[in-house]
CSV table of C-alpha atoms in Angstrom, one decimal:
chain,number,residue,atom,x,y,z
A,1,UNK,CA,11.2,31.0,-12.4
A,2,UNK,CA,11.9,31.6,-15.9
A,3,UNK,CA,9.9,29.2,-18.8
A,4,UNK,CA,11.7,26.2,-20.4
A,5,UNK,CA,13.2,27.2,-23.8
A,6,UNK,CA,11.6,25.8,-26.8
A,7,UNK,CA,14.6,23.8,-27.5
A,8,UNK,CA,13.9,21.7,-24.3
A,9,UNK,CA,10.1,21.7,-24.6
A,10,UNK,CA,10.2,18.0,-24.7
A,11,UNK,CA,12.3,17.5,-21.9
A,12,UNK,CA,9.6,19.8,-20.1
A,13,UNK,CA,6.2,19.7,-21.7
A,14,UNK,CA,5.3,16.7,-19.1
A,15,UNK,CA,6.5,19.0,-16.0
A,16,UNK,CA,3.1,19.9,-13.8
A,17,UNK,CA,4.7,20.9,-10.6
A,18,UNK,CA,8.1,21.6,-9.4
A,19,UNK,CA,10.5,23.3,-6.5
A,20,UNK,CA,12.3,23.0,-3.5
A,21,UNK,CA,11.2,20.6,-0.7
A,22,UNK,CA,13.3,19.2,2.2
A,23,UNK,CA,14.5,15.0,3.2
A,24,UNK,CA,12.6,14.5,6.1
A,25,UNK,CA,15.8,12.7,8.1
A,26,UNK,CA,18.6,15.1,7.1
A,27,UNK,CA,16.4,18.3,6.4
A,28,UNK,CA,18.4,18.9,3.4
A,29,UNK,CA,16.9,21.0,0.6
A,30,UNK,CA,16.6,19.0,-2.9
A,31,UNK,CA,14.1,20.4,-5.9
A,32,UNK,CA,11.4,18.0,-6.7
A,33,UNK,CA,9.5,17.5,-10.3
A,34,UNK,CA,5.8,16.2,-10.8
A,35,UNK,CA,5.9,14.6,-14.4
A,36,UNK,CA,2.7,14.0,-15.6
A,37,UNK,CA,1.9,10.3,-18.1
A,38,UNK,CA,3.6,10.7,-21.4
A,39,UNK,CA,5.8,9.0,-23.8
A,40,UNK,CA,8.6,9.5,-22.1
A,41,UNK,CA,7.0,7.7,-18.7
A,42,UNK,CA,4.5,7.2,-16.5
A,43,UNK,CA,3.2,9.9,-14.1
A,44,UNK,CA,6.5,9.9,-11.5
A,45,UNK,CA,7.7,12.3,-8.6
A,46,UNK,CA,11.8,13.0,-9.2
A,47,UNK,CA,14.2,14.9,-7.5
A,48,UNK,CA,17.3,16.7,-8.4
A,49,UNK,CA,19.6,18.1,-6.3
A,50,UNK,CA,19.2,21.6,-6.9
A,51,UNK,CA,17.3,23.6,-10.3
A,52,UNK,CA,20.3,24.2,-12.2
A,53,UNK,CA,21.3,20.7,-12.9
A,54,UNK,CA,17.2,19.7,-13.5
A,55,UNK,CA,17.3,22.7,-16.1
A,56,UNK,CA,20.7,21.7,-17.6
A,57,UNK,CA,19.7,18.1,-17.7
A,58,UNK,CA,23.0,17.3,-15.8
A,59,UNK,CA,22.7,13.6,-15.2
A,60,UNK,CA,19.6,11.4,-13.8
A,61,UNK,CA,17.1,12.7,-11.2
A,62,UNK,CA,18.6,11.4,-8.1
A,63,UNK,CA,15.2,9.4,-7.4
A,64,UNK,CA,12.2,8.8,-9.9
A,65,UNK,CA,8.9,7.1,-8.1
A,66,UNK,CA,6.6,6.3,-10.5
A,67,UNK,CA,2.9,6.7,-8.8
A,68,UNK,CA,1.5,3.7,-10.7
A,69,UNK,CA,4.3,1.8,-7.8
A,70,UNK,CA,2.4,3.6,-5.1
A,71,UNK,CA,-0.9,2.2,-3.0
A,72,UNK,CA,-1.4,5.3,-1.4
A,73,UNK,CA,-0.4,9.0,-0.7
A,74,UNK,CA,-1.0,11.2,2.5
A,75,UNK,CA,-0.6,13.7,4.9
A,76,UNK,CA,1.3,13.3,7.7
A,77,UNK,CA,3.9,14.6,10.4
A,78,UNK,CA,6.2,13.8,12.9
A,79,UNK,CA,8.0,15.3,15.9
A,80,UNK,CA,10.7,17.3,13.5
A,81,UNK,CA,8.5,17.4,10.0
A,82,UNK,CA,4.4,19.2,10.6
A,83,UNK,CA,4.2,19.1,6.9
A,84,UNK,CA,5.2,16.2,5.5
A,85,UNK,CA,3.7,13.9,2.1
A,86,UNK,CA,4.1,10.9,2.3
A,87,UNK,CA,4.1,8.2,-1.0
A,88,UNK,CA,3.6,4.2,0.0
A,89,UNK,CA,4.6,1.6,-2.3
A,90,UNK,CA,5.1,-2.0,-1.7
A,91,UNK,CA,8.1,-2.1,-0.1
A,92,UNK,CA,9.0,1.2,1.2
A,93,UNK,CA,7.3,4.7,2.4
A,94,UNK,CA,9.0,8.1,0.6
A,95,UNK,CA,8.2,11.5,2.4
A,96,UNK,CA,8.9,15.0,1.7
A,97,UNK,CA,8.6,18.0,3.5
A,98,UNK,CA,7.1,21.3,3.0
A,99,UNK,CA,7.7,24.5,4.7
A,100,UNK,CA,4.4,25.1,5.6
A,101,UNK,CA,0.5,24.3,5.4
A,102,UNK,CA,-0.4,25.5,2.5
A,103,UNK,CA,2.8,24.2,0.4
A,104,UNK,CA,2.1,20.9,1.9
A,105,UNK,CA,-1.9,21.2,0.8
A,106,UNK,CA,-0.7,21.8,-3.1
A,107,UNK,CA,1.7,19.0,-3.2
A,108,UNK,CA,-0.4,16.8,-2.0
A,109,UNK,CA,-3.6,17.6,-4.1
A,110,UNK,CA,-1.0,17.8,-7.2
A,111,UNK,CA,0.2,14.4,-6.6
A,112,UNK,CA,-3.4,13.3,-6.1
A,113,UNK,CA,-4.2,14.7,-9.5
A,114,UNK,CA,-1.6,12.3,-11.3
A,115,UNK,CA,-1.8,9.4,-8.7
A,116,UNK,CA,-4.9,8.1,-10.9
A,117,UNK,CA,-8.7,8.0,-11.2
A,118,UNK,CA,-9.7,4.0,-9.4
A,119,UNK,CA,-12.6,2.1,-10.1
A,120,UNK,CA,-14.9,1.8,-6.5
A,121,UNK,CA,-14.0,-0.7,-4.1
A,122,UNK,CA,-15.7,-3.5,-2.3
A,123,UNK,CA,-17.4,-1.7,0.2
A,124,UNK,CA,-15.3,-2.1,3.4
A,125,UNK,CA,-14.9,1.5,4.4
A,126,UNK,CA,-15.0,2.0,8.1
A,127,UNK,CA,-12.7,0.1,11.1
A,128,UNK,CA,-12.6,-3.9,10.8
A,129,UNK,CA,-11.4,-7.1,13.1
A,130,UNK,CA,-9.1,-9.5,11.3
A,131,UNK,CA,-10.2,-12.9,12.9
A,132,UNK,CA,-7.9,-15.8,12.1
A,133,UNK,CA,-8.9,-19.3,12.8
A,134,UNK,CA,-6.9,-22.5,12.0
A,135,UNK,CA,-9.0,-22.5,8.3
A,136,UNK,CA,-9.8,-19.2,7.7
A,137,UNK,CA,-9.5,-14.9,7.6
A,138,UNK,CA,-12.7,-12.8,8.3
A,139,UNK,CA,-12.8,-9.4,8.2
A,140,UNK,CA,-15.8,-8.3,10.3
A,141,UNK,CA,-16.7,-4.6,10.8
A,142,UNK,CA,-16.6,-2.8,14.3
A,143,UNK,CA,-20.6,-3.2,15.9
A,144,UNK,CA,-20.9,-5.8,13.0
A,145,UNK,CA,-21.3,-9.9,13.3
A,146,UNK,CA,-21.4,-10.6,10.0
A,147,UNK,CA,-17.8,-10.9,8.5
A,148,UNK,CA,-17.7,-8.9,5.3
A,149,UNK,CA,-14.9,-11.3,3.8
A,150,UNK,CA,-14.1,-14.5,4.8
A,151,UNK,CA,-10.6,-16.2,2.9
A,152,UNK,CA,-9.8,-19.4,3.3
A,153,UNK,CA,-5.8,-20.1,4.1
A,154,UNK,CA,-5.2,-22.6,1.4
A,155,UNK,CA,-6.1,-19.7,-0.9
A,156,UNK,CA,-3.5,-17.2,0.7
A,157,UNK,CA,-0.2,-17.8,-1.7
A,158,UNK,CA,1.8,-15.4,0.6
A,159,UNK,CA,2.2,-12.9,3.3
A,160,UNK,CA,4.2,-10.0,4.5
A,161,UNK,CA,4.5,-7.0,6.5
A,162,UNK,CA,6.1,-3.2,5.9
A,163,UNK,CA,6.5,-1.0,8.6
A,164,UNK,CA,3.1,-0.3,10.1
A,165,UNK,CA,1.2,-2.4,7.0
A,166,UNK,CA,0.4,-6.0,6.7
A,167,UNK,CA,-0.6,-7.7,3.2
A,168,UNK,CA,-2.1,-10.9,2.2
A,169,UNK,CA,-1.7,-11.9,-1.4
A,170,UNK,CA,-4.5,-14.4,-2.5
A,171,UNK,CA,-4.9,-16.5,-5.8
A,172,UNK,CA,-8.0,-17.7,-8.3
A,173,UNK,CA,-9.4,-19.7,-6.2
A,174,UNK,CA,-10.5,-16.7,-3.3
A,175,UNK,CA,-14.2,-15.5,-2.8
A,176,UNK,CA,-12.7,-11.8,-4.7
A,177,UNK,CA,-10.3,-13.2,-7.4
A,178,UNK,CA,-6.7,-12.6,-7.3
A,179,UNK,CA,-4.8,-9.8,-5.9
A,180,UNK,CA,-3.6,-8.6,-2.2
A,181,UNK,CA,-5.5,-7.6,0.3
A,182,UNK,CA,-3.2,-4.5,2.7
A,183,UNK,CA,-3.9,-3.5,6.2
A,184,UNK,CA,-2.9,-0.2,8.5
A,185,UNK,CA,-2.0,-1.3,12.1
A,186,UNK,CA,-1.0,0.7,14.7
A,187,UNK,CA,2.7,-0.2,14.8
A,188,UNK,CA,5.1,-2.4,13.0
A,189,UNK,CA,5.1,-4.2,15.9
A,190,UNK,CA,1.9,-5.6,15.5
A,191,UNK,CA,1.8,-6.0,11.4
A,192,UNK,CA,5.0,-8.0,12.6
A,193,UNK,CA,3.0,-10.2,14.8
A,194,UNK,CA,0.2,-10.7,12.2
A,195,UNK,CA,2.4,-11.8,9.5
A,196,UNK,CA,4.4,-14.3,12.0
A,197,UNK,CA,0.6,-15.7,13.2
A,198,UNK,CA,-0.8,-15.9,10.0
A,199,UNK,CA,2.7,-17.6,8.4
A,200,UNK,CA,2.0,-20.2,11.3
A,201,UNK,CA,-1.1,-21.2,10.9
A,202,UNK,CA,-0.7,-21.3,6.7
A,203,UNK,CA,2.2,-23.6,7.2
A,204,UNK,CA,-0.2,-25.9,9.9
A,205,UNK,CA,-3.2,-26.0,7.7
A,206,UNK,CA,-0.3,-27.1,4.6
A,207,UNK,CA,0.9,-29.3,7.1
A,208,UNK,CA,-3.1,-31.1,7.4
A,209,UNK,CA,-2.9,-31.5,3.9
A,210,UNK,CA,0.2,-32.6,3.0
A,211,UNK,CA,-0.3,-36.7,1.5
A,212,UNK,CA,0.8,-39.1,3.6
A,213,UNK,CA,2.9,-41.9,3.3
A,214,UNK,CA,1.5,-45.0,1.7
A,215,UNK,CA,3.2,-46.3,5.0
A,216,UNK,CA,0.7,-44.8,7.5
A,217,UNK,CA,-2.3,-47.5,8.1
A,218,UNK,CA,-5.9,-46.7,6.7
A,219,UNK,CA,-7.2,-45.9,10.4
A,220,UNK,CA,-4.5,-43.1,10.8
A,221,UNK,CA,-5.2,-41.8,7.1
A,222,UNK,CA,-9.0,-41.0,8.2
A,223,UNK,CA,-7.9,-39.2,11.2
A,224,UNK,CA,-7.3,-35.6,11.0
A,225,UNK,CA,-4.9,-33.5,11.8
A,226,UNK,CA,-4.9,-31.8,15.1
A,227,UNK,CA,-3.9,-28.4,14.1
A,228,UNK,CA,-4.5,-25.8,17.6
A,229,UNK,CA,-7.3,-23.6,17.2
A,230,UNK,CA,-5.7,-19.8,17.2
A,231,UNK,CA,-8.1,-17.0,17.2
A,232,UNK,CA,-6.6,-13.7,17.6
A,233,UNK,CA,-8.4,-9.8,16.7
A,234,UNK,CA,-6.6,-6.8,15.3
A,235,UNK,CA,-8.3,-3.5,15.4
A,236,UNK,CA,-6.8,-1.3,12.4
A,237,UNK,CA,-6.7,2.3,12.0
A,238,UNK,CA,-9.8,4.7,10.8
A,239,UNK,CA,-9.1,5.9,7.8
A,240,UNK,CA,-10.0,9.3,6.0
A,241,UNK,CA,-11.6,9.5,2.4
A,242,UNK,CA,-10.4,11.8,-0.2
A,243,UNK,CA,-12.8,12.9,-2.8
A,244,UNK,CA,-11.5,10.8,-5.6
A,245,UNK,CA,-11.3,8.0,-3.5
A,246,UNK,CA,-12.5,5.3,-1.1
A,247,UNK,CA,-10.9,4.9,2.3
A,248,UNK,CA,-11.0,1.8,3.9
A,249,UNK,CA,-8.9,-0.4,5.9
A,250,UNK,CA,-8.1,-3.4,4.0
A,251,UNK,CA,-7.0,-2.6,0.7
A,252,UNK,CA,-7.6,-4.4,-2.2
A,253,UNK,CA,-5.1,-4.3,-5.5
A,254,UNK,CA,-6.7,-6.2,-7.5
A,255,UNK,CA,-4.3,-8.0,-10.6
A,256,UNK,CA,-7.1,-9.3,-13.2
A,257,UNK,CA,-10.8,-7.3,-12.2
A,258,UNK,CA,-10.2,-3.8,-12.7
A,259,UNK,CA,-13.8,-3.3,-11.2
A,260,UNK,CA,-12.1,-4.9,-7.7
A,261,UNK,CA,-9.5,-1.8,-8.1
A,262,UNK,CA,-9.1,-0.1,-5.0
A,263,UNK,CA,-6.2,2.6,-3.1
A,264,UNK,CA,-6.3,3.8,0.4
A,265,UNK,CA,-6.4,6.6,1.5
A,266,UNK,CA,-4.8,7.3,4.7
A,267,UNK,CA,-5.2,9.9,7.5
């Protein structure tokens, strides 16, 4: 592949990695572009759809994901792709496929390269429980009786589910500061069910505190609400760590404590 002339140096002296990779779902052939950080963007994965109009700078790339927007990167395959790289953000998952083990291997470690350096976790590597209770979310390690994080559902501000993931976002007032907490289940089925549980008993426990009517007699004010116990366990995927990072189930983005700064890494 011939060098970038020096009249387009700037339009390639970010370029770290490039060439042909294949759409998982229609198997079609489009050449991709690793860009590291510089002042023309962050560090982002493009494609084009062939070399010729990347190298004639013939329009946009046809997609740009910038890998600040991702939580996680990873191996993976399915029953058409055995080499695939897959890039999670919030609201979607973007995969590519290589030809073969080895091509697969050096995208993957050059999009690790330029994914980003994080700060260590809280130390929840391993497998955990999610327990949820009408007041509360523990996180309690496999063999373990001791919950390793126990958030309290006034403090959760929202919650939501993406494909096989399930997130929490929690505010100030949470025992680890603000940010979102994201879990690996085994199928969307089940991050489904986790968000629909957890969105239930949130809404019962704003019910309990909701003020009452200056209507309501002094007797019925000091009653609680009866809210139904729910208790219900989710085991979540192992996970496997990288060298540059932590692996653990739950993962924390944290918005204010870079300290708290966390990715997963997935198998």
């Amino acid at each position: 592949m011939a060098s970038p002339t020096d009249n387009n140096e700037g339009f390639f002296s970010d370029v770290r990695k490039v060439g042909y990779l294949r759409k998982p779902k229609s198997m079609h052939k489009r050449f991709f572009v690793l860009r590291a950080a510089s002042e023309s963007g962050p560090a982002r994965l493009e494609y084009y759809e062939n070399e010729k109009k990347w190298r004639h700078k013939s329009g946009a790339p046809k997609r740009s994901i910038p890998l600040e927007s991702c939580f996680n990167i990873n191996k993976r395959a399915d029953s058409k792709n055995k080499h695939l790289v897959a890039l999670y953000t919030k609201d979607e998952h973007f995969a590519i496929a290589a030809d073969n083990e080895p091509e697969q291997e050096s995208w993957y470690q050059a999009l690790l390269q330029f994914y980003g350096e994080v700060a260590p976790g809280p130390n929840l590597i391993g497998i955990y429980r999610l327990c949820l209770t009408n007041k509360t979310i523990s996180f309690v390690k496999l063999n373990s009786d001791a919950a390793a994080v126990v958030l309290q559902l006034l403090n959760i501000r929202r919650c939501g589910h993406s494909e096989n993931f399930f997130f929490i976002e929690v505010g100030r007032s949470a025992v680890t500061g603000p940010g979102e907490f994201w879990m690996q289940v085994d199928d969307s089925v089940v991050a489904q069910n986790m968000h629909e549980t957890i969105l239930e008993a949130m809404r019962a426990m704003s019910e309990e505190f909701r003020p009452r009517s200056k209507s309501q007699s002094s007797s019925n004010c000091s009653n609680p609400i009866s809210v139904p116990l729910r208790r219900a366990c989710w085991l979540s995927q192992s996970l496997v760590s990288s060298p540059t990072r932590h692996a653990f189930p739950l993962f924390w983005r944290c918005f204010q404590a870079a300290a708290w700064a966390g990715r997963v890494v997935l198998p």
